[in-house]
Short mmCIF file of C-alpha atoms in Angstrom, two decimals:
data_model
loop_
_atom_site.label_atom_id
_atom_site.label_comp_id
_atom_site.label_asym_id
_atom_site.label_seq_id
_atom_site.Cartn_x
_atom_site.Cartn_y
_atom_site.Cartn_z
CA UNK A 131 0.00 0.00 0.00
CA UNK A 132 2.93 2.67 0.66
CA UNK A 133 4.40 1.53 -2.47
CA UNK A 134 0.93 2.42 -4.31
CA UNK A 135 0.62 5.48 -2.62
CA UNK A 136 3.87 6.96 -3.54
CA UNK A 137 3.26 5.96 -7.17
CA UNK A 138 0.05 7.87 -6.85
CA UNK A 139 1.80 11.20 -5.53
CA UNK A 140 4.94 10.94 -8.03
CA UNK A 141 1.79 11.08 -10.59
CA UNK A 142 0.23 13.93 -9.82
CA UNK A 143 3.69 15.63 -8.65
CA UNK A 144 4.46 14.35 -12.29
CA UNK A 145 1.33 14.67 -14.68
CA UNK A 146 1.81 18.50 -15.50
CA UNK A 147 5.40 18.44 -16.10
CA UNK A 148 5.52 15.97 -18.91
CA UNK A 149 7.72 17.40 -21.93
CA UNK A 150 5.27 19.10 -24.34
CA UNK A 151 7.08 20.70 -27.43
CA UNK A 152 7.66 24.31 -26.87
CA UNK A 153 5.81 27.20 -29.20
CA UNK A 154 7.97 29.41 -31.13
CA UNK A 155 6.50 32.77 -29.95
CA UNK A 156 7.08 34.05 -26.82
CA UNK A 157 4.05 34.28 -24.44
CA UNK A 158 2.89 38.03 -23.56
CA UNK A 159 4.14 39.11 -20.34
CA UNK A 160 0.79 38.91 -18.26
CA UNK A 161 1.35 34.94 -19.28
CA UNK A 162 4.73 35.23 -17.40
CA UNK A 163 3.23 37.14 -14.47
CA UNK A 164 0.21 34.47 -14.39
CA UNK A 165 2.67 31.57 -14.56
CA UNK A 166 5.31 32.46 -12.00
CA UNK A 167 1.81 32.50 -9.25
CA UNK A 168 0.44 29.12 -10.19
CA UNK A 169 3.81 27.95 -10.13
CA UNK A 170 4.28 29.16 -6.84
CA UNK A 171 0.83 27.82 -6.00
CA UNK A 172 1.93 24.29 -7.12
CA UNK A 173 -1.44 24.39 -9.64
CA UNK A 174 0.94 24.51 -12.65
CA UNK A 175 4.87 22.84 -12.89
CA UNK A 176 7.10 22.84 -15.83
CA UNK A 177 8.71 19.95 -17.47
CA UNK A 178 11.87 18.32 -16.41
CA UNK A 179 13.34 21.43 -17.37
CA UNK A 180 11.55 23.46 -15.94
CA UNK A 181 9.82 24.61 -18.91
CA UNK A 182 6.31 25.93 -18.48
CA UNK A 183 5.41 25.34 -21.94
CA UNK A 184 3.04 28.55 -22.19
CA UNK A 185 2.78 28.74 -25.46
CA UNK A 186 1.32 25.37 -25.95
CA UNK A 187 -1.77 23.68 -25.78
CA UNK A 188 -3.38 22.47 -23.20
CA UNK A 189 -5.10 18.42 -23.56
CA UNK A 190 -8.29 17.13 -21.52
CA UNK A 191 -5.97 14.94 -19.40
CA UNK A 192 -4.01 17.54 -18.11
CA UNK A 193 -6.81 19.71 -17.47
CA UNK A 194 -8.38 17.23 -14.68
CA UNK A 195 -4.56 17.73 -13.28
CA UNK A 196 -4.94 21.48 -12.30
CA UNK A 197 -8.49 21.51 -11.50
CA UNK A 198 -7.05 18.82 -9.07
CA UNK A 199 -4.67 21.42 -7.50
CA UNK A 200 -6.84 24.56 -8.22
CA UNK A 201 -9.51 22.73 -5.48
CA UNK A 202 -6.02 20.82 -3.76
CA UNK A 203 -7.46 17.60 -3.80
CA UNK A 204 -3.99 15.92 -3.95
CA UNK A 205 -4.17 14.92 -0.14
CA UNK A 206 -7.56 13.83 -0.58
CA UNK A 207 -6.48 11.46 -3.68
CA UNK A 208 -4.19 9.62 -1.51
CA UNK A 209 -6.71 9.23 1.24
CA UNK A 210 -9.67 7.51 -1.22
CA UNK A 211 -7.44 6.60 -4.00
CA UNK A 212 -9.64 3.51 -4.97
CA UNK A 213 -13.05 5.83 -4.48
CA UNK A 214 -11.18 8.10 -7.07
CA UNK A 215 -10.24 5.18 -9.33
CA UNK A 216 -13.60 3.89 -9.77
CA UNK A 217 -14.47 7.65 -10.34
CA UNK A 218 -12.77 7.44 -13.48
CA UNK A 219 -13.98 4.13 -16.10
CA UNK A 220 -12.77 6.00 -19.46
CA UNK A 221 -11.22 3.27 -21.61
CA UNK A 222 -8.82 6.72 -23.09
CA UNK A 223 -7.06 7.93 -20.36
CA UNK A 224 -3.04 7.32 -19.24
CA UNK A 225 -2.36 5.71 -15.86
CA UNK A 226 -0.57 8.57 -14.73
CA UNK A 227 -4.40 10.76 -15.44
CA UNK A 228 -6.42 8.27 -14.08
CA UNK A 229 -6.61 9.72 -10.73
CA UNK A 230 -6.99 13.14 -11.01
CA UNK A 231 -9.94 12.49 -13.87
CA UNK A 232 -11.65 10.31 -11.62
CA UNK A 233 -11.31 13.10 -8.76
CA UNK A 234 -13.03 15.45 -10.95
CA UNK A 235 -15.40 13.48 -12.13
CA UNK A 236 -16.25 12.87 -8.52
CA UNK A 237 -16.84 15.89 -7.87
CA UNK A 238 -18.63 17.28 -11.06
CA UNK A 239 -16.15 19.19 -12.43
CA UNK A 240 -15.68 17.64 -15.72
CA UNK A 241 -17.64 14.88 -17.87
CA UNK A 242 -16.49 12.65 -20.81
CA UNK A 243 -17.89 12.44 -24.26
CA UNK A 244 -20.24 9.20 -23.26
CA UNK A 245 -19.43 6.37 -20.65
CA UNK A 246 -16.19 5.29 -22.29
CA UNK A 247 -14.44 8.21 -23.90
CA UNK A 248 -13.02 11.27 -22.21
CA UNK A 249 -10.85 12.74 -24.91
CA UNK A 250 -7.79 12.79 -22.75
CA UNK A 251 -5.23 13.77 -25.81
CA UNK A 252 -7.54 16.57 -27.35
CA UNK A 253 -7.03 19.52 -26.61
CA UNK A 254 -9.00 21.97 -24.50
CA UNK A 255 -11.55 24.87 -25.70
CA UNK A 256 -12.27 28.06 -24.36
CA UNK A 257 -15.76 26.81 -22.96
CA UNK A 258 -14.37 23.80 -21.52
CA UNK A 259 -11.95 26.31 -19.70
CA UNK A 260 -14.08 28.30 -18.21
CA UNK A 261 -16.94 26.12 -17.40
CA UNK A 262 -14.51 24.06 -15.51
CA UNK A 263 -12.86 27.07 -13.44
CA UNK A 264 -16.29 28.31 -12.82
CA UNK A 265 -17.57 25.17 -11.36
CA UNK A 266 -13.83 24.62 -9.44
CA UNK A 267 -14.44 28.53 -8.09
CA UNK A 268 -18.57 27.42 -6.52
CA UNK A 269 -20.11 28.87 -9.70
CA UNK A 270 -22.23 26.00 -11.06
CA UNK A 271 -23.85 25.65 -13.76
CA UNK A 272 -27.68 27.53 -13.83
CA UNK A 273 -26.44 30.22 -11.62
CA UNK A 274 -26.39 32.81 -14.65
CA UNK A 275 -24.54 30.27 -17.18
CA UNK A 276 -24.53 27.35 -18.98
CA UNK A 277 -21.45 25.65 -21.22
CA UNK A 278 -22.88 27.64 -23.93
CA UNK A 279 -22.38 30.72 -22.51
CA UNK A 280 -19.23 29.92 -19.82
CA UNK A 281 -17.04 32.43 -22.11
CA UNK A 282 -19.47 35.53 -22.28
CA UNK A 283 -19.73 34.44 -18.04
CA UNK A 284 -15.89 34.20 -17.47
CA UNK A 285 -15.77 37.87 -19.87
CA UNK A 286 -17.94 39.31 -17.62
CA UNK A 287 -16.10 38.38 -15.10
CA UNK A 288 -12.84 40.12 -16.16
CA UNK A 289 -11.39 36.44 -16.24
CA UNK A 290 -10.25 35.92 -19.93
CA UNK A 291 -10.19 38.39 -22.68
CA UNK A 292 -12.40 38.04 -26.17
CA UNK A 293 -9.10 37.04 -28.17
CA UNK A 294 -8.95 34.12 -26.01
CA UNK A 295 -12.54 33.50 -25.98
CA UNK A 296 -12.77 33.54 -29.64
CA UNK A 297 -9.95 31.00 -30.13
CA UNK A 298 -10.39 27.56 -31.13
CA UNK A 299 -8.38 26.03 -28.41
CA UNK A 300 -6.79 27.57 -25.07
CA UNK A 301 -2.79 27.55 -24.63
CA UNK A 302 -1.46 26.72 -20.99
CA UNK A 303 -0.21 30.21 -20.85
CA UNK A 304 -3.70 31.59 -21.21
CA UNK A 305 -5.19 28.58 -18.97
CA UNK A 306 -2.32 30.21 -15.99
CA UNK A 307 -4.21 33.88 -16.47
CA UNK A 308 -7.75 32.30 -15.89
CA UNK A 309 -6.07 30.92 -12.80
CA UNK A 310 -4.65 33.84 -11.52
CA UNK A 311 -7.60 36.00 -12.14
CA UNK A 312 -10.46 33.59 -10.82
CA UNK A 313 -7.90 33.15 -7.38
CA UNK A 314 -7.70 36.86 -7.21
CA UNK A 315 -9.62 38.37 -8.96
CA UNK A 316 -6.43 40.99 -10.37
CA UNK A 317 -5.09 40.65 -13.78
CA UNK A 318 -1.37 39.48 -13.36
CA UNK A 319 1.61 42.16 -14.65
CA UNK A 320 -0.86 45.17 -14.45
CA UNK A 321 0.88 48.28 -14.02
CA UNK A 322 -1.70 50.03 -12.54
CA UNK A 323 -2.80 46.98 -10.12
CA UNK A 324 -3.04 48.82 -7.28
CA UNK A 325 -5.75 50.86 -8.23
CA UNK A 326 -7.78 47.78 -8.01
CA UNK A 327 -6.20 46.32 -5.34
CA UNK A 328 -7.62 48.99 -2.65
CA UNK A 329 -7.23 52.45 -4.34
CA UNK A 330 -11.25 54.46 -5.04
CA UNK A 331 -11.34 56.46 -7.75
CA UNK A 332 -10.76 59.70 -5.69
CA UNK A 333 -6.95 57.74 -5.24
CA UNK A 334 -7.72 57.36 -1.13
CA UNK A 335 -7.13 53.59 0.01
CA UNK A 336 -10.30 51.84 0.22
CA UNK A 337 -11.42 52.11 3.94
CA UNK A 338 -15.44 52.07 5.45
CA UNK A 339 -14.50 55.83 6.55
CA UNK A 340 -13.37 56.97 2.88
CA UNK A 341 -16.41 55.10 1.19
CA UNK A 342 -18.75 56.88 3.98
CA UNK A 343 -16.97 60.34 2.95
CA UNK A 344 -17.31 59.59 -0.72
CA UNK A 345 -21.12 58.41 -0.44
CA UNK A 346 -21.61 61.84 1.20
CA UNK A 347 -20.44 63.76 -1.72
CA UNK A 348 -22.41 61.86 -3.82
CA UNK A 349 -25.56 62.79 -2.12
CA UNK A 350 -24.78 66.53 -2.60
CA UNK A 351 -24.23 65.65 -6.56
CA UNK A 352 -27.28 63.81 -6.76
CA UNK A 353 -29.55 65.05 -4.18
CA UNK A 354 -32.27 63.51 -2.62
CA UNK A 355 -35.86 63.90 -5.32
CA UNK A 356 -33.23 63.95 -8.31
CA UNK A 357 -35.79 61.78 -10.69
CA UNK A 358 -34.28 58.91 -11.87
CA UNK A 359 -36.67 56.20 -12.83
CA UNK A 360 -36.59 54.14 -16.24
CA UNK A 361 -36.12 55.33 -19.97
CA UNK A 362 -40.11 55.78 -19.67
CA UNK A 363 -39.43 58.47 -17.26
CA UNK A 364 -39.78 61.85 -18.76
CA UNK A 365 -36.88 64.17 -17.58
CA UNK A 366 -34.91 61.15 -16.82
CA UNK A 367 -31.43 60.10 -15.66
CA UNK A 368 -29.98 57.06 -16.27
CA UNK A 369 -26.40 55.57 -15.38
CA UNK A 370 -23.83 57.44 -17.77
CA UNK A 371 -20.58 56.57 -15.91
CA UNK A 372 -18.40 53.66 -16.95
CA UNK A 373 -19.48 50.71 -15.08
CA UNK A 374 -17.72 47.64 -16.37
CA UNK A 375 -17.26 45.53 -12.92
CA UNK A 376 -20.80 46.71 -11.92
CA UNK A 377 -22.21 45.54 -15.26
CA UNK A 378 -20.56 41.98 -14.14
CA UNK A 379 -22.61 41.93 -11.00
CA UNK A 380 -25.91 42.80 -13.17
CA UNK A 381 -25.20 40.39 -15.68
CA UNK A 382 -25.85 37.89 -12.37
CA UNK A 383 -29.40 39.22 -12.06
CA UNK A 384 -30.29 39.93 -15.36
CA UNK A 385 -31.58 43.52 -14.57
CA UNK A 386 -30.06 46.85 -16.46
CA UNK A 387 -27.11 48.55 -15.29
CA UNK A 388 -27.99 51.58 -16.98
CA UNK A 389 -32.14 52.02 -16.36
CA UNK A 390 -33.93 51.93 -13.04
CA UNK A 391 -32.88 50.74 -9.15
CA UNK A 392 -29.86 48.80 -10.62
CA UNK A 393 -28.80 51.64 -13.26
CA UNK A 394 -28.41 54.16 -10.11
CA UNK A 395 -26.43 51.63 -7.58
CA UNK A 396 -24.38 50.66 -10.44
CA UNK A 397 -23.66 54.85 -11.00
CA UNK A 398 -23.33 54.79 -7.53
CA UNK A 399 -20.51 51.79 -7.44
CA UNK A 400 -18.87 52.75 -10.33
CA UNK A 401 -18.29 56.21 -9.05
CA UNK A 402 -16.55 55.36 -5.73
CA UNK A 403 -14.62 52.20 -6.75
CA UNK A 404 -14.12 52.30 -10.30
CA UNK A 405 -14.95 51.39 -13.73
CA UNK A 406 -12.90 48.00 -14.02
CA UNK A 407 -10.98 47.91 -11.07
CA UNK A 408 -11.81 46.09 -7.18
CA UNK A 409 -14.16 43.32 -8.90
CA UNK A 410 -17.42 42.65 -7.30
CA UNK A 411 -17.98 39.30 -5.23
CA UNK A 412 -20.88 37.70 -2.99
CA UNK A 413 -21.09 38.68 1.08
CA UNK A 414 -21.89 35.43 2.62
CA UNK A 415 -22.46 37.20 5.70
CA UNK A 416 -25.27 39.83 5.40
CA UNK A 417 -24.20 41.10 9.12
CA UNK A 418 -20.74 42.74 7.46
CA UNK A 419 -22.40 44.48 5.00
CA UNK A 420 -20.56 47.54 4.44
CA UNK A 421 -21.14 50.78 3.09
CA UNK A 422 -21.10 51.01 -0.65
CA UNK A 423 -21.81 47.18 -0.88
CA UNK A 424 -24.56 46.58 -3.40
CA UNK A 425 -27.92 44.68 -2.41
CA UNK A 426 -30.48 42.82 -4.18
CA UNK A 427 -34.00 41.92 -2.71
CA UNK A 428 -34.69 38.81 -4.57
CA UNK A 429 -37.94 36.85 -4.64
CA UNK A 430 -38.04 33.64 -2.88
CA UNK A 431 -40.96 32.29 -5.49
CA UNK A 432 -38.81 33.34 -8.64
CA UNK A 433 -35.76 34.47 -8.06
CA UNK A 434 -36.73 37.92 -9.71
CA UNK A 435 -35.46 41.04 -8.51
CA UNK A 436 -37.51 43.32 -6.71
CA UNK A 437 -35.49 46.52 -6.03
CA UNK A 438 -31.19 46.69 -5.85
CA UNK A 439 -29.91 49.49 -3.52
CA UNK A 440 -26.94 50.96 -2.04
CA UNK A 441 -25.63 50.42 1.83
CA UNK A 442 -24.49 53.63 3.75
CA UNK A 443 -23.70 51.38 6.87
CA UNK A 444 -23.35 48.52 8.16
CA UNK A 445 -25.73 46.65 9.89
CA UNK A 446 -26.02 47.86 13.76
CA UNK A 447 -27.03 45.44 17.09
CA UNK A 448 -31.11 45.33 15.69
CA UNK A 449 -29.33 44.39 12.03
CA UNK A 450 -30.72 48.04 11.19
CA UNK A 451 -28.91 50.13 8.36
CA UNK A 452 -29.74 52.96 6.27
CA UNK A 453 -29.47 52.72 2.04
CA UNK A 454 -29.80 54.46 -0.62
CA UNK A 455 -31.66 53.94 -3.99
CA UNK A 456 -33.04 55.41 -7.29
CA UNK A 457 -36.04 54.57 -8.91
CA UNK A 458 -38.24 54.23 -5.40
CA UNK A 459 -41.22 56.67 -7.21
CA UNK A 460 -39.17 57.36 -9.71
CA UNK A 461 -36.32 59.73 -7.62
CA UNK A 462 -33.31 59.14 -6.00
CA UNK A 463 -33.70 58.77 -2.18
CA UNK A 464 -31.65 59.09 0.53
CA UNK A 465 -32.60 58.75 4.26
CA UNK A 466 -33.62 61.22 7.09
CA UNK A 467 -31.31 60.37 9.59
CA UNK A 468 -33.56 61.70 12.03
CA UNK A 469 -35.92 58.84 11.35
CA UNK A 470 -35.33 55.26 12.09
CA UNK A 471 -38.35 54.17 10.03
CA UNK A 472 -36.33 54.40 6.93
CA UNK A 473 -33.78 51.84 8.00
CA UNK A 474 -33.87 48.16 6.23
CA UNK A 475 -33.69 45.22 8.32
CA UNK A 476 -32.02 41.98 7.57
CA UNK A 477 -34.26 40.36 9.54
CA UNK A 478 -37.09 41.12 7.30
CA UNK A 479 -35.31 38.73 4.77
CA UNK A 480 -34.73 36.07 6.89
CA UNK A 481 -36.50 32.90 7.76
CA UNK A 482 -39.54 30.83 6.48
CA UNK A 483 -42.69 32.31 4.31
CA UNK A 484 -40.39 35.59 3.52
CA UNK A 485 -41.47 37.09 0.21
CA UNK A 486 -38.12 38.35 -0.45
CA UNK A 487 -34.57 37.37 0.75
CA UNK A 488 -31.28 39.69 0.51
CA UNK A 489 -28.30 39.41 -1.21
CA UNK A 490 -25.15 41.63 -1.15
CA UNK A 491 -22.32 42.30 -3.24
CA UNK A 492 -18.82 43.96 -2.33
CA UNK A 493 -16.21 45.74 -4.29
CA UNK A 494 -14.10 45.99 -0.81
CA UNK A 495 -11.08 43.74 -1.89
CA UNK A 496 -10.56 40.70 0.55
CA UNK A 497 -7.49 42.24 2.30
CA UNK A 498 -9.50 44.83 3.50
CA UNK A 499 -11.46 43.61 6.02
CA UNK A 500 -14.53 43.95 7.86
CA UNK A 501 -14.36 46.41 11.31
CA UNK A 502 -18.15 47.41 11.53
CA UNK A 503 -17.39 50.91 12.65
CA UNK A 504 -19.64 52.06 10.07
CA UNK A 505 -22.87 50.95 11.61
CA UNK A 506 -24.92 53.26 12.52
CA UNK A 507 -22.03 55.65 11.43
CA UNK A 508 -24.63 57.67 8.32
CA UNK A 509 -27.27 59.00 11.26
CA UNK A 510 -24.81 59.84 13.43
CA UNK A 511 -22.56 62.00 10.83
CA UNK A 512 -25.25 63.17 8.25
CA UNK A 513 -26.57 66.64 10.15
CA UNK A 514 -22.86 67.36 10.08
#
C-alpha cells in the first residue's frame, strides 16, 4: 500500500510536467506574471526542465490535473485513492491521469464524451476552460450560465479576454491567467494593479471611513428627489458613468445597469470604486455588509429582482442600516437620519414564508477587512 501510494503522488507531482514541445512565440508578459503565481501555487509545474510550456496547448488529461490542485485535492487522492479510481472508467485515459480524472469526475467538475471516452489527448476549448474554473471557483452551472455561454460568463467576469474566448483552443499560458484571475480576482503584470487592489477612484485607500466620505459627496451631486426612474421616465437620468465591474454583477441578475434601481447603484458603485478595477464578489455574511456594498431583494418564489440598492452602513445590534436607492417613485432617495423608520432590516429577509430574501455584493477587496465601525455611522454623521 505505501508503495501504491507513492506511485500515486509521483503522478500527480508528475502529470503537469511531462515534456510538451515548446511554441515558437514568446508568451505576452501577463502569461509570465500568471505563470510564475500558479507555479508558486503548485497548480501549474514545468517539465523536467523546468519549462512551463506557455505557449502550448493544453489536452483534456491535463486539465483534470490542475483543477485537481486549483480545489487541492492531492491529499484527498491519496486518502480515497480507490473511491477516485472507480471515479474514473474512461477506456482513453493514461495511468498517470487516471486519478486526477476520476477526482473530478467525482466531484462534477468535468464529464467525458459518453461512458467510455473522455478525450484525454484533445485539446481543450475556451468553454471547456471556463466552465470548468467556474464550477472549481462554486459557480455552477444555472447560476447565470450554462457551457454555452461559460465564455461571455468568465468575460464578464474580467477572467479571460475576447481574443482568447474567440480561439479555437486555449494555450497553458492563457489557462495560468484564468487561474490567476479567478484566485484573485487581479489581472497578473498590471501596471496600474493597485488601483484595483484597494485604491477608489478619488486615489484614497479603500477604507469604510473613505467610502462613507465619498457616499456623502455623492448625495450633494445627486440630491435627494433627483428623478431617476426608467427610460419611460420623462426628464430622466440614467447611469452614464463607466461601469464595467458593476455591469458583471448585473449580468448575475439579469436587470439593467444603466435604467432603473440597478442603473443608479451601479452609477453609484462605479463612481466610488471604479470602472474595471476592485471586482465585485458575494457577502456570505449579510451582518458585514458595508457601506457602498450593493444589495439585491430577490424573490423567494422566482428568483426575480424586486429593487437593488446601495448600503451607507453597516448593519447595527437590531441588524438596522440605512441605504440608498433610485427609482423608489421614480427619484433618487436618501434617508432622514432623524428617522429610524427608513432603515432596512435583515431580519425582514430572513427565515420561512419571507417574500423576499437579501443578497449583497462587495467591491471591498478581501485584504481589506470587515471592522463594523460604520454601523450606525450615516445618522450619526449626516446633520454634520
Amino acid at each position: 500500500m505505501r508503495k501504491k501510494l507513492f506511485t500515486i503522488g509521483l503522478a500527480v507531482t508528475l502529470c503537469l510536467g511531462l515534456v510538451i514541445p515548446a511554441a515558437g512565440a514568446s508568451p505576452p508578459p501577463d502569461q509570465e506574471a500568471a505563470a510564475a503565481y500558479v507555479r508558486e501555487q503548485g497548480i501549474m509545474v514545468g517539465d523536467q526542465n523546468g519549462n512551463m510550456n506557455l505557449t502550448s496547448s493544453l489536452s483534456r488529461a491535463e486539465l483534470a490535473v490542475l483543477l485537481t490542485r486549483f480545489r487541492g485535492g492531492t491529499e484527498e487522492l491519496q486518502a480515497n485513492t480507490a473511491y477516485y479510481e472507480r471515479g474514473c472508467k474512461f477506456t482513453d485515459v493514461p495511468a498517470w491521469a487516471k486519478l486526477c480524472v476520476g477526482y473530478c469526475v467525482r466531484n462534477n467538475l468535468v464529464a467525458g464524451y459518453d461512458k467510455l471516452h473522455y478525450g484525454a489527448a484533445d485539446p481543450v476549448t475556451p468553454a471547456a476552460a471556463c466552465t470548468v474554473i467556474l464550477r472549481a471557483s462554486g459557480i455552477m452551472d444555472g447560476e447565470g450560465w450554462s457551457y454555452n455561454t461559460a465564455c461571455s460568463y468568465a468575460l464578464g467576469l474580467g477572467w479571460i479576454d475576447e481574443p482568447t474566448a474567440q480561439a479555437k483552443t486555449i494555450t497553458r499560458g492563457e489557462m495560468a491567467v484564468l487561474i490567476y484571475r479567478a484566485r484573485t480576482g487581479k489581472r497578473p503584470g498590471d501596471a496600474n494593479q493597485n488601483a484595483g487592489d484597494g485604491y477608489l477612484t478619488n486615489g484614497k485607500p479603500i477604507t469604510e471611513e473613505n467610502v462613507l466620505e465619498f457616499l456623502r459627496q455623492i448625495e450633494k451631486d445627486w440630491p435627494h428627489g433627483t428623478i431617476w426612474g426608467t427610460h419611460n421616465t420623462p426628464g430622466t437620468h440614467k447611469n452614464e458613468v463607466p461601469s464595467t465591474a458593476t455591469n458583471r454583477i448585473m449580468d448575475v441578475y439579469w436587470v439593467s445597469e444603466y435604467y432603473g434601481c440597478s442603473g443608479y447603484a451601479s452609477m453609484v458603485s462605479s463612481l466610488i470604486f471604479g470602472d474595471k478595477t476592485n471586482p465585485g464578489r458575494r457577502v456570505e455574511d449579510l451582518s458585514q455588509i458595508r457601506p457602498g456594498d450593493i444589495l439585491f431583494r430577490v424573490r423567494n418564489d422566482d428568483n426575480s429582482i424586486w429593487h437593488v440598492t446601495i448600503a451607507l452602513e453597516s448593519p447595527d445590534e437590531i441588524n438596522a442600516f440605512y441605504e440608498t436607492d433610485g427609482n423608489h417613485g421614480g427619484i433618487i432617495r436618501w434617508p432622514d437620519p432623524e428617522s429610524q423608520y427608513g432603515k432596512n432590516n435583515l431580519d425582514s429577509y430572513r427565515g420561512e414564508n419571507r417574500t423576499y430574501h437579501l443578497e449583497a455584493w462587495t467591491r471591498y477587496p478581501e485584504n481589506v477587512t470587515y471592522t463594523g465601525n460604520s454601523a450606525g455611522a450615516w445618522s450619526a454623521d449626516s446633520a454634520n
